[in-house]
PDB file of C-alpha atoms in Angstrom:
ATOM      1  CA  UNK A   1      17.838  16.143 -10.125  1.00  0.00           C
ATOM      2  CA  UNK A   2      21.006  16.063 -12.194  1.00  0.00           C
ATOM      3  CA  UNK A   3      20.494  16.608 -15.901  1.00  0.00           C
ATOM      4  CA  UNK A   4      16.878  17.746 -15.749  1.00  0.00           C
ATOM      5  CA  UNK A   5      17.672  21.455 -15.860  1.00  0.00           C
ATOM      6  CA  UNK A   6      20.094  21.006 -18.782  1.00  0.00           C
ATOM      7  CA  UNK A   7      17.501  18.993 -20.698  1.00  0.00           C
ATOM      8  CA  UNK A   8      14.765  21.518 -19.998  1.00  0.00           C
ATOM      9  CA  UNK A   9      16.991  24.377 -21.138  1.00  0.00           C
ATOM     10  CA  UNK A  10      17.812  22.599 -24.414  1.00  0.00           C
ATOM     11  CA  UNK A  11      14.135  21.775 -25.055  1.00  0.00           C
ATOM     12  CA  UNK A  12      12.639  25.077 -23.926  1.00  0.00           C
ATOM     13  CA  UNK A  13      11.876  26.321 -27.442  1.00  0.00           C
ATOM     14  CA  UNK A  14       9.793  23.191 -28.143  1.00  0.00           C
ATOM     15  CA  UNK A  15       7.740  23.464 -24.940  1.00  0.00           C
ATOM     16  CA  UNK A  16       4.561  25.416 -25.596  1.00  0.00           C
ATOM     17  CA  UNK A  17       2.026  23.739 -23.285  1.00  0.00           C
ATOM     18  CA  UNK A  18       1.961  21.874 -19.953  1.00  0.00           C
ATOM     19  CA  UNK A  19       1.768  18.531 -21.777  1.00  0.00           C
ATOM     20  CA  UNK A  20       5.125  19.255 -23.444  1.00  0.00           C
ATOM     21  CA  UNK A  21       6.713  19.951 -20.068  1.00  0.00           C
ATOM     22  CA  UNK A  22       5.307  16.710 -18.686  1.00  0.00           C
ATOM     23  CA  UNK A  23       6.680  14.646 -21.604  1.00  0.00           C
ATOM     24  CA  UNK A  24      10.034  16.350 -21.181  1.00  0.00           C
ATOM     25  CA  UNK A  25      10.131  15.266 -17.540  1.00  0.00           C
ATOM     26  CA  UNK A  26       9.235  11.614 -18.344  1.00  0.00           C
ATOM     27  CA  UNK A  27      11.900  11.605 -21.061  1.00  0.00           C
ATOM     28  CA  UNK A  28      14.470  12.729 -18.492  1.00  0.00           C
ATOM     29  CA  UNK A  29      13.388   9.957 -16.096  1.00  0.00           C
ATOM     30  CA  UNK A  30      13.779   7.325 -18.820  1.00  0.00           C
ATOM     31  CA  UNK A  31      17.272   8.493 -19.785  1.00  0.00           C
ATOM     32  CA  UNK A  32      18.266   8.586 -16.119  1.00  0.00           C
ATOM     33  CA  UNK A  33      17.287   4.903 -15.770  1.00  0.00           C
ATOM     34  CA  UNK A  34      19.794   3.762 -18.389  1.00  0.00           C
ATOM     35  CA  UNK A  35      18.252   4.452 -21.816  1.00  0.00           C
ATOM     36  CA  UNK A  36      18.819   6.911 -24.647  1.00  0.00           C
ATOM     37  CA  UNK A  37      16.324   8.270 -27.121  1.00  0.00           C
ATOM     38  CA  UNK A  38      16.877   7.070 -30.691  1.00  0.00           C
ATOM     39  CA  UNK A  39      14.059   8.786 -32.544  1.00  0.00           C
ATOM     40  CA  UNK A  40      10.519  10.054 -32.876  1.00  0.00           C
ATOM     41  CA  UNK A  41       7.617   7.905 -34.113  1.00  0.00           C
ATOM     42  CA  UNK A  42       6.777   4.207 -34.176  1.00  0.00           C
ATOM     43  CA  UNK A  43       9.110   3.095 -36.942  1.00  0.00           C
ATOM     44  CA  UNK A  44      12.918   3.339 -37.145  1.00  0.00           C
ATOM     45  CA  UNK A  45      14.371   5.782 -39.646  1.00  0.00           C
ATOM     46  CA  UNK A  46      17.745   6.557 -41.191  1.00  0.00           C
ATOM     47  CA  UNK A  47      18.128   9.591 -38.947  1.00  0.00           C
ATOM     48  CA  UNK A  48      17.928   7.599 -35.704  1.00  0.00           C
ATOM     49  CA  UNK A  49      20.698   8.454 -33.282  1.00  0.00           C
ATOM     50  CA  UNK A  50      21.197   7.729 -29.614  1.00  0.00           C
ATOM     51  CA  UNK A  51      20.993  10.870 -27.520  1.00  0.00           C
ATOM     52  CA  UNK A  52      20.008  12.087 -24.084  1.00  0.00           C
ATOM     53  CA  UNK A  53      18.184  14.999 -25.749  1.00  0.00           C
ATOM     54  CA  UNK A  54      14.743  14.974 -27.286  1.00  0.00           C
ATOM     55  CA  UNK A  55      14.682  14.504 -31.082  1.00  0.00           C
ATOM     56  CA  UNK A  56      13.491  17.233 -33.473  1.00  0.00           C
ATOM     57  CA  UNK A  57       9.729  17.619 -33.846  1.00  0.00           C
ATOM     58  CA  UNK A  58       9.063  15.556 -30.696  1.00  0.00           C
ATOM     59  CA  UNK A  59       6.267  17.976 -29.678  1.00  0.00           C
ATOM     60  CA  UNK A  60       4.762  18.543 -33.116  1.00  0.00           C
ATOM     61  CA  UNK A  61       1.674  16.463 -32.277  1.00  0.00           C
ATOM     62  CA  UNK A  62       0.018  17.693 -29.079  1.00  0.00           C
ATOM     63  CA  UNK A  63      -2.454  14.819 -28.958  1.00  0.00           C
ATOM     64  CA  UNK A  64      -0.012  11.898 -29.319  1.00  0.00           C
ATOM     65  CA  UNK A  65       3.654  11.834 -28.325  1.00  0.00           C
ATOM     66  CA  UNK A  66       5.700   8.877 -29.549  1.00  0.00           C
ATOM     67  CA  UNK A  67       9.372   8.282 -28.697  1.00  0.00           C
ATOM     68  CA  UNK A  68      11.722   5.283 -29.026  1.00  0.00           C
ATOM     69  CA  UNK A  69      14.563   4.403 -26.639  1.00  0.00           C
ATOM     70  CA  UNK A  70      17.438   1.946 -26.503  1.00  0.00           C
ATOM     71  CA  UNK A  71      19.481   0.765 -23.526  1.00  0.00           C
ATOM     72  CA  UNK A  72      22.965   2.147 -23.142  1.00  0.00           C
ATOM     73  CA  UNK A  73      25.357  -0.528 -24.361  1.00  0.00           C
ATOM     74  CA  UNK A  74      22.510  -2.981 -24.990  1.00  0.00           C
ATOM     75  CA  UNK A  75      19.797  -3.988 -27.447  1.00  0.00           C
ATOM     76  CA  UNK A  76      16.744  -3.527 -25.236  1.00  0.00           C
ATOM     77  CA  UNK A  77      14.309  -1.099 -26.842  1.00  0.00           C
ATOM     78  CA  UNK A  78      11.380   0.821 -25.378  1.00  0.00           C
ATOM     79  CA  UNK A  79       8.478   2.561 -27.074  1.00  0.00           C
ATOM     80  CA  UNK A  80       6.847   5.467 -25.241  1.00  0.00           C
ATOM     81  CA  UNK A  81       3.447   6.806 -26.217  1.00  0.00           C
ATOM     82  CA  UNK A  82       1.586   9.594 -24.435  1.00  0.00           C
ATOM     83  CA  UNK A  83      -2.036  10.376 -25.257  1.00  0.00           C
ATOM     84  CA  UNK A  84      -3.473  13.743 -24.186  1.00  0.00           C
ATOM     85  CA  UNK A  85      -7.034  13.710 -22.873  1.00  0.00           C
ATOM     86  CA  UNK A  86      -8.094  17.129 -21.577  1.00  0.00           C
ATOM     87  CA  UNK A  87      -5.727  17.911 -18.696  1.00  0.00           C
ATOM     88  CA  UNK A  88      -4.475  14.322 -18.369  1.00  0.00           C
ATOM     89  CA  UNK A  89      -1.655  12.467 -20.089  1.00  0.00           C
ATOM     90  CA  UNK A  90      -1.831   8.676 -20.393  1.00  0.00           C
ATOM     91  CA  UNK A  91       1.668   7.219 -20.779  1.00  0.00           C
ATOM     92  CA  UNK A  92       2.279   3.721 -22.126  1.00  0.00           C
ATOM     93  CA  UNK A  93       5.799   2.283 -22.109  1.00  0.00           C
ATOM     94  CA  UNK A  94       6.386  -1.046 -23.860  1.00  0.00           C
ATOM     95  CA  UNK A  95       9.476  -3.221 -24.057  1.00  0.00           C
ATOM     96  CA  UNK A  96       9.712  -4.181 -27.741  1.00  0.00           C
ATOM     97  CA  UNK A  97      11.624  -7.382 -26.922  1.00  0.00           C
ATOM     98  CA  UNK A  98       9.537  -8.844 -24.095  1.00  0.00           C
ATOM     99  CA  UNK A  99       6.299  -6.909 -24.815  1.00  0.00           C
ATOM    100  CA  UNK A 100       6.091  -5.906 -21.169  1.00  0.00           C
ATOM    101  CA  UNK A 101       3.824  -2.908 -20.780  1.00  0.00           C
ATOM    102  CA  UNK A 102       3.537  -0.294 -18.049  1.00  0.00           C
ATOM    103  CA  UNK A 103       1.317   2.742 -17.878  1.00  0.00           C
ATOM    104  CA  UNK A 104       0.879   5.975 -15.972  1.00  0.00           C
ATOM    105  CA  UNK A 105      -2.018   8.403 -15.934  1.00  0.00           C
ATOM    106  CA  UNK A 106      -0.959  11.858 -14.772  1.00  0.00           C
ATOM    107  CA  UNK A 107      -2.993  14.971 -14.170  1.00  0.00           C
ATOM    108  CA  UNK A 108      -0.778  17.620 -15.770  1.00  0.00           C
ATOM    109  CA  UNK A 109      -2.300  20.461 -13.774  1.00  0.00           C
ATOM    110  CA  UNK A 110      -1.209  18.829 -10.528  1.00  0.00           C
ATOM    111  CA  UNK A 111       2.448  18.659 -11.587  1.00  0.00           C
ATOM    112  CA  UNK A 112       3.051  21.565 -14.005  1.00  0.00           C
ATOM    113  CA  UNK A 113       2.549  25.312 -13.567  1.00  0.00           C
ATOM    114  CA  UNK A 114       1.010  26.404 -16.859  1.00  0.00           C
ATOM    115  CA  UNK A 115       2.019  30.037 -16.365  1.00  0.00           C
ATOM    116  CA  UNK A 116       5.678  29.195 -15.657  1.00  0.00           C
ATOM    117  CA  UNK A 117       6.506  26.993 -18.662  1.00  0.00           C
ATOM    118  CA  UNK A 118       9.843  28.657 -19.431  1.00  0.00           C
ATOM    119  CA  UNK A 119      11.112  29.071 -15.871  1.00  0.00           C
ATOM    120  CA  UNK A 120      12.738  25.846 -14.781  1.00  0.00           C
ATOM    121  CA  UNK A 121      12.681  26.611 -11.066  1.00  0.00           C
ATOM    122  CA  UNK A 122       8.907  27.025 -11.129  1.00  0.00           C
ATOM    123  CA  UNK A 123       7.637  24.879 -13.973  1.00  0.00           C
ATOM    124  CA  UNK A 124       7.340  21.669 -11.929  1.00  0.00           C
ATOM    125  CA  UNK A 125       5.424  21.850  -8.667  1.00  0.00           C
ATOM    126  CA  UNK A 126       7.050  18.904  -6.878  1.00  0.00           C
ATOM    127  CA  UNK A 127       9.947  17.324  -8.731  1.00  0.00           C
ATOM    128  CA  UNK A 128      10.657  14.676  -6.086  1.00  0.00           C
ATOM    129  CA  UNK A 129       7.064  13.439  -5.889  1.00  0.00           C
ATOM    130  CA  UNK A 130       6.681  13.371  -9.674  1.00  0.00           C
ATOM    131  CA  UNK A 131       9.968  11.500 -10.088  1.00  0.00           C
ATOM    132  CA  UNK A 132       8.868   8.836  -7.597  1.00  0.00           C
ATOM    133  CA  UNK A 133       5.526   8.434  -9.349  1.00  0.00           C
ATOM    134  CA  UNK A 134       7.145   7.969 -12.761  1.00  0.00           C
ATOM    135  CA  UNK A 135       9.754   5.522 -11.487  1.00  0.00           C
ATOM    136  CA  UNK A 136       7.375   3.278  -9.549  1.00  0.00           C
ATOM    137  CA  UNK A 137       4.489   3.169 -12.023  1.00  0.00           C
ATOM    138  CA  UNK A 138       6.191   3.496 -15.390  1.00  0.00           C
ATOM    139  CA  UNK A 139       9.865   2.526 -15.178  1.00  0.00           C
ATOM    140  CA  UNK A 140      10.122  -0.136 -12.488  1.00  0.00           C
ATOM    141  CA  UNK A 141       9.770  -3.182 -14.758  1.00  0.00           C
ATOM    142  CA  UNK A 142      11.976  -1.647 -17.457  1.00  0.00           C
ATOM    143  CA  UNK A 143      14.780  -0.194 -15.339  1.00  0.00           C
ATOM    144  CA  UNK A 144      17.059  -3.286 -15.624  1.00  0.00           C
ATOM    145  CA  UNK A 145      18.063  -4.483 -19.103  1.00  0.00           C
ATOM    146  CA  UNK A 146      16.820  -7.971 -19.936  1.00  0.00           C
ATOM    147  CA  UNK A 147      20.233  -9.600 -19.994  1.00  0.00           C
ATOM    148  CA  UNK A 148      21.146  -8.324 -16.542  1.00  0.00           C
ATOM    149  CA  UNK A 149      17.735  -9.314 -15.141  1.00  0.00           C
ATOM    150  CA  UNK A 150      18.101 -12.904 -16.384  1.00  0.00           C
ATOM    151  CA  UNK A 151      21.675 -13.019 -15.162  1.00  0.00           C
ATOM    152  CA  UNK A 152      20.593 -11.998 -11.655  1.00  0.00           C
ATOM    153  CA  UNK A 153      17.830 -14.577 -11.708  1.00  0.00           C
ATOM    154  CA  UNK A 154      20.213 -17.355 -12.792  1.00  0.00           C
ATOM    155  CA  UNK A 155      22.668 -16.338 -10.079  1.00  0.00           C
ATOM    156  CA  UNK A 156      19.947 -16.524  -7.423  1.00  0.00           C
ATOM    157  CA  UNK A 157      18.853 -19.955  -8.653  1.00  0.00           C
ATOM    158  CA  UNK A 158      22.470 -21.155  -8.656  1.00  0.00           C
ATOM    159  CA  UNK A 159      22.997 -20.021  -5.082  1.00  0.00           C
ATOM    160  CA  UNK A 160      19.774 -21.747  -4.063  1.00  0.00           C
ATOM    161  CA  UNK A 161      20.941 -25.044  -5.583  1.00  0.00           C
ATOM    162  CA  UNK A 162      24.291 -24.784  -3.802  1.00  0.00           C
ATOM    163  CA  UNK A 163      22.571 -24.255  -0.449  1.00  0.00           C
ATOM    164  CA  UNK A 164      20.312 -27.263  -1.020  1.00  0.00           C
ATOM    165  CA  UNK A 165      23.276 -29.439  -2.011  1.00  0.00           C
ATOM    166  CA  UNK A 166      25.216 -28.437   1.100  1.00  0.00           C
ATOM    167  CA  UNK A 167      22.210 -29.131   3.300  1.00  0.00           C
ATOM    168  CA  UNK A 168      21.826 -32.617   1.791  1.00  0.00           C
ATOM    169  CA  UNK A 169      25.523 -33.481   2.124  1.00  0.00           C
ATOM    170  CA  UNK A 170      25.887 -32.616   5.812  1.00  0.00           C
ATOM    171  CA  UNK A 171      24.602 -35.156   8.365  1.00  0.00           C
ATOM    172  CA  UNK A 172      22.100 -33.765  10.815  1.00  0.00           C
ATOM    173  CA  UNK A 173      23.576 -32.704  14.112  1.00  0.00           C
ATOM    174  CA  UNK A 174      20.561 -34.023  15.976  1.00  0.00           C
ATOM    175  CA  UNK A 175      19.143 -36.917  13.958  1.00  0.00           C
ATOM    176  CA  UNK A 176      15.424 -37.173  14.303  1.00  0.00           C
ATOM    177  CA  UNK A 177      15.082 -40.228  12.116  1.00  0.00           C
ATOM    178  CA  UNK A 178      16.224 -42.561  14.914  1.00  0.00           C
ATOM    179  CA  UNK A 179      14.798 -41.193  18.161  1.00  0.00           C
ATOM    180  CA  UNK A 180      15.745 -42.855  21.393  1.00  0.00           C
ATOM    181  CA  UNK A 181      12.898 -44.969  22.780  1.00  0.00           C
ATOM    182  CA  UNK A 182      12.865 -42.826  25.878  1.00  0.00           C
ATOM    183  CA  UNK A 183      12.234 -39.699  23.808  1.00  0.00           C
ATOM    184  CA  UNK A 184       8.749 -38.277  24.371  1.00  0.00           C
ATOM    185  CA  UNK A 185       7.825 -38.502  20.680  1.00  0.00           C
ATOM    186  CA  UNK A 186       9.318 -41.940  20.015  1.00  0.00           C
ATOM    187  CA  UNK A 187       6.101 -43.742  20.899  1.00  0.00           C
ATOM    188  CA  UNK A 188       4.773 -45.680  17.940  1.00  0.00           C
ATOM    189  CA  UNK A 189       8.125 -45.801  16.169  1.00  0.00           C
ATOM    190  CA  UNK A 190       7.896 -49.588  15.849  1.00  0.00           C
ATOM    191  CA  UNK A 191       4.691 -49.176  13.843  1.00  0.00           C
ATOM    192  CA  UNK A 192       6.685 -47.298  11.220  1.00  0.00           C
ATOM    193  CA  UNK A 193       9.407 -49.981  11.149  1.00  0.00           C
ATOM    194  CA  UNK A 194       7.750 -53.402  11.454  1.00  0.00           C
ATOM    195  CA  UNK A 195      11.002 -55.371  10.973  1.00  0.00           C
ATOM    196  CA  UNK A 196      12.947 -53.374  13.554  1.00  0.00           C
ATOM    197  CA  UNK A 197      15.679 -52.285  11.139  1.00  0.00           C
ATOM    198  CA  UNK A 198      16.271 -49.122  13.197  1.00  0.00           C
ATOM    199  CA  UNK A 199      17.287 -51.093  16.249  1.00  0.00           C
ATOM    200  CA  UNK A 200      13.861 -51.078  17.855  1.00  0.00           C
ATOM    201  CA  UNK A 201      11.552 -54.012  18.343  1.00  0.00           C
ATOM    202  CA  UNK A 202       9.404 -54.476  15.293  1.00  0.00           C
ATOM    203  CA  UNK A 203       5.861 -55.769  14.949  1.00  0.00           C
ATOM    204  CA  UNK A 204       6.821 -58.869  12.921  1.00  0.00           C
ATOM    205  CA  UNK A 205       8.664 -61.746  14.615  1.00  0.00           C
ATOM    206  CA  UNK A 206      11.631 -62.691  12.477  1.00  0.00           C
ATOM    207  CA  UNK A 207      13.625 -65.595  14.075  1.00  0.00           C
ATOM    208  CA  UNK A 208      16.480 -65.046  11.614  1.00  0.00           C
ATOM    209  CA  UNK A 209      17.111 -61.606  13.092  1.00  0.00           C
ATOM    210  CA  UNK A 210      16.509 -62.539  16.719  1.00  0.00           C
ATOM    211  CA  UNK A 211      19.364 -61.544  18.971  1.00  0.00           C
ATOM    212  CA  UNK A 212      18.275 -63.592  22.023  1.00  0.00           C
ATOM    213  CA  UNK A 213      16.299 -66.822  21.583  1.00  0.00           C
ATOM    214  CA  UNK A 214      13.161 -66.651  23.627  1.00  0.00           C
ATOM    215  CA  UNK A 215      13.037 -70.335  24.548  1.00  0.00           C
ATOM    216  CA  UNK A 216      16.642 -71.483  24.578  1.00  0.00           C
ATOM    217  CA  UNK A 217      16.327 -74.065  21.805  1.00  0.00           C
ATOM    218  CA  UNK A 218      16.286 -74.336  18.017  1.00  0.00           C
ATOM    219  CA  UNK A 219      12.842 -75.490  16.884  1.00  0.00           C
ATOM    220  CA  UNK A 220      14.295 -76.915  13.654  1.00  0.00           C
ATOM    221  CA  UNK A 221      16.039 -79.646  15.710  1.00  0.00           C
ATOM    222  CA  UNK A 222      12.693 -80.906  16.930  1.00  0.00           C
ATOM    223  CA  UNK A 223      10.713 -80.754  20.124  1.00  0.00           C
ATOM    224  CA  UNK A 224      11.161 -83.792  22.397  1.00  0.00           C
ATOM    225  CA  UNK A 225       8.070 -86.027  22.592  1.00  0.00           C
ATOM    226  CA  UNK A 226       6.158 -83.509  20.422  1.00  0.00           C
ATOM    227  CA  UNK A 227       7.861 -82.814  17.072  1.00  0.00           C
ATOM    228  CA  UNK A 228      10.555 -84.816  15.276  1.00  0.00           C
ATOM    229  CA  UNK A 229      13.678 -83.098  13.934  1.00  0.00           C
ATOM    230  CA  UNK A 230      13.009 -81.210  10.717  1.00  0.00           C
ATOM    231  CA  UNK A 231       9.327 -80.675  11.429  1.00  0.00           C
ATOM    232  CA  UNK A 232       9.984 -76.952  11.793  1.00  0.00           C
ATOM    233  CA  UNK A 233      11.877 -75.582   8.730  1.00  0.00           C
ATOM    234  CA  UNK A 234      14.973 -73.507   9.565  1.00  0.00           C
ATOM    235  CA  UNK A 235      14.111 -69.835   9.915  1.00  0.00           C
ATOM    236  CA  UNK A 236      10.369 -70.437  10.063  1.00  0.00           C
ATOM    237  CA  UNK A 237       8.227 -68.690  12.618  1.00  0.00           C
ATOM    238  CA  UNK A 238       7.461 -71.061  15.456  1.00  0.00           C
ATOM    239  CA  UNK A 239       5.025 -70.550  18.308  1.00  0.00           C
ATOM    240  CA  UNK A 240       6.017 -72.975  21.105  1.00  0.00           C
ATOM    241  CA  UNK A 241       3.444 -75.188  22.691  1.00  0.00           C
ATOM    242  CA  UNK A 242       3.801 -77.468  25.656  1.00  0.00           C
ATOM    243  CA  UNK A 243       4.322 -79.035  27.989  1.00  0.00           C
ATOM    244  CA  UNK A 244       7.790 -79.990  26.694  1.00  0.00           C
ATOM    245  CA  UNK A 245       8.385 -83.673  27.358  1.00  0.00           C
ATOM    246  CA  UNK A 246       6.393 -86.176  29.331  1.00  0.00           C
ATOM    247  CA  UNK A 247       8.759 -86.596  32.248  1.00  0.00           C
ATOM    248  CA  UNK A 248       8.744 -83.365  34.168  1.00  0.00           C
ATOM    249  CA  UNK A 249      10.124 -82.928  37.633  1.00  0.00           C
ATOM    250  CA  UNK A 250       7.732 -82.500  40.528  1.00  0.00           C
ATOM    251  CA  UNK A 251       3.969 -82.605  40.628  1.00  0.00           C
ATOM    252  CA  UNK A 252       1.779 -80.130  38.850  1.00  0.00           C
ATOM    253  CA  UNK A 253      -1.974 -79.528  38.744  1.00  0.00           C
ATOM    254  CA  UNK A 254      -2.406 -82.099  35.963  1.00  0.00           C
ATOM    255  CA  UNK A 255      -1.199 -85.077  38.071  1.00  0.00           C
ATOM    256  CA  UNK A 256      -4.256 -85.334  40.275  1.00  0.00           C
ATOM    257  CA  UNK A 257      -7.854 -84.251  39.766  1.00  0.00           C
ATOM    258  CA  UNK A 258      -9.221 -81.402  41.858  1.00  0.00           C
ATOM    259  CA  UNK A 259     -10.992 -82.234  45.109  1.00  0.00           C
ATOM    260  CA  UNK A 260     -14.540 -83.600  44.673  1.00  0.00           C
ATOM    261  CA  UNK A 261     -13.891 -83.849  40.946  1.00  0.00           C
ATOM    262  CA  UNK A 262     -16.025 -86.592  39.378  1.00  0.00           C
ATOM    263  CA  UNK A 263     -17.134 -85.166  36.053  1.00  0.00           C
ATOM    264  CA  UNK A 264     -14.751 -85.963  33.179  1.00  0.00           C
ATOM    265  CA  UNK A 265     -16.742 -83.807  30.782  1.00  0.00           C
ATOM    266  CA  UNK A 266     -16.232 -80.537  32.617  1.00  0.00           C
TER     267      UNK A 266
END
C-alpha cells in the first residue's frame, strides 16, 4: 500500500481516536484514485491548496469530518463527509459537478486497533480488505474524472456505429431474403410476394409480366367465333372460355346425345 505509511506518519499527531485513523485511511484511498485534498470544510477558502496530505485541523471535530478534493489536472471536485455514530462511521462522498453520491458505513472496531493508534504496522487489522471495501462502495463511481468517462462512452458509441455501418454495407454471404424454392423454409414465400417480384410465382395473375403465355394467343386480338378484336383490353386479365371456334376436328361428346337420352331438361 504505497503512500499509506508516509501519510499515516505525517498525520500521527492528529490521530487521537480510531475514527481519526479510519478517516486517514479513506483519505489515502481517495488520493490514490487520482484526487488531491484542497481543504477542510464545506466552503472554499483562501488557504485552499492541493496536497496529498490532510489539511490542518482536519480532526478537530470528532463527530463530523468534512474534506474537499479535486482531480489531478482536472476540475472535478468531491466533497467527503464522515459522521460518527458510536463505533460506526458513515461516509458520504459527493461529486459537486454531477451530484453523484456514494456512501459507506464502516464499523471502526472491525478495522482499527484502538490500542495501537500510533503503530502503523498494527493500527489497521486488514489493510487489503478495507481498501477493497472503500474502493468498491465509496470510490467506484468517482474514480474516473467526468471528462474521461464521457470520452470513453463517446468512443464506444462511435465504434458501435462503425460496426453497424460496415454490417449494412456488406452483402450477406448467404442471402436469406431470396430462398430457393427447394429450401425447407421457402414454403409460403409466394404469399409474402404476391406479384412474384423475387422470381417466384405470385398469387396475382399479371399478364404483362407473364413469361410464357398459357394459351398461345393474345386475347386482345379477339377470340374466333366468341369475341371480336378489341373486346379484351391489352394487358387485362383474361380467363379463357371455350370451346374455341365452331369447327373443331373430330367428334366429341357434344355431337351426339348419350344413349337412351330423351330428356332435354336434364
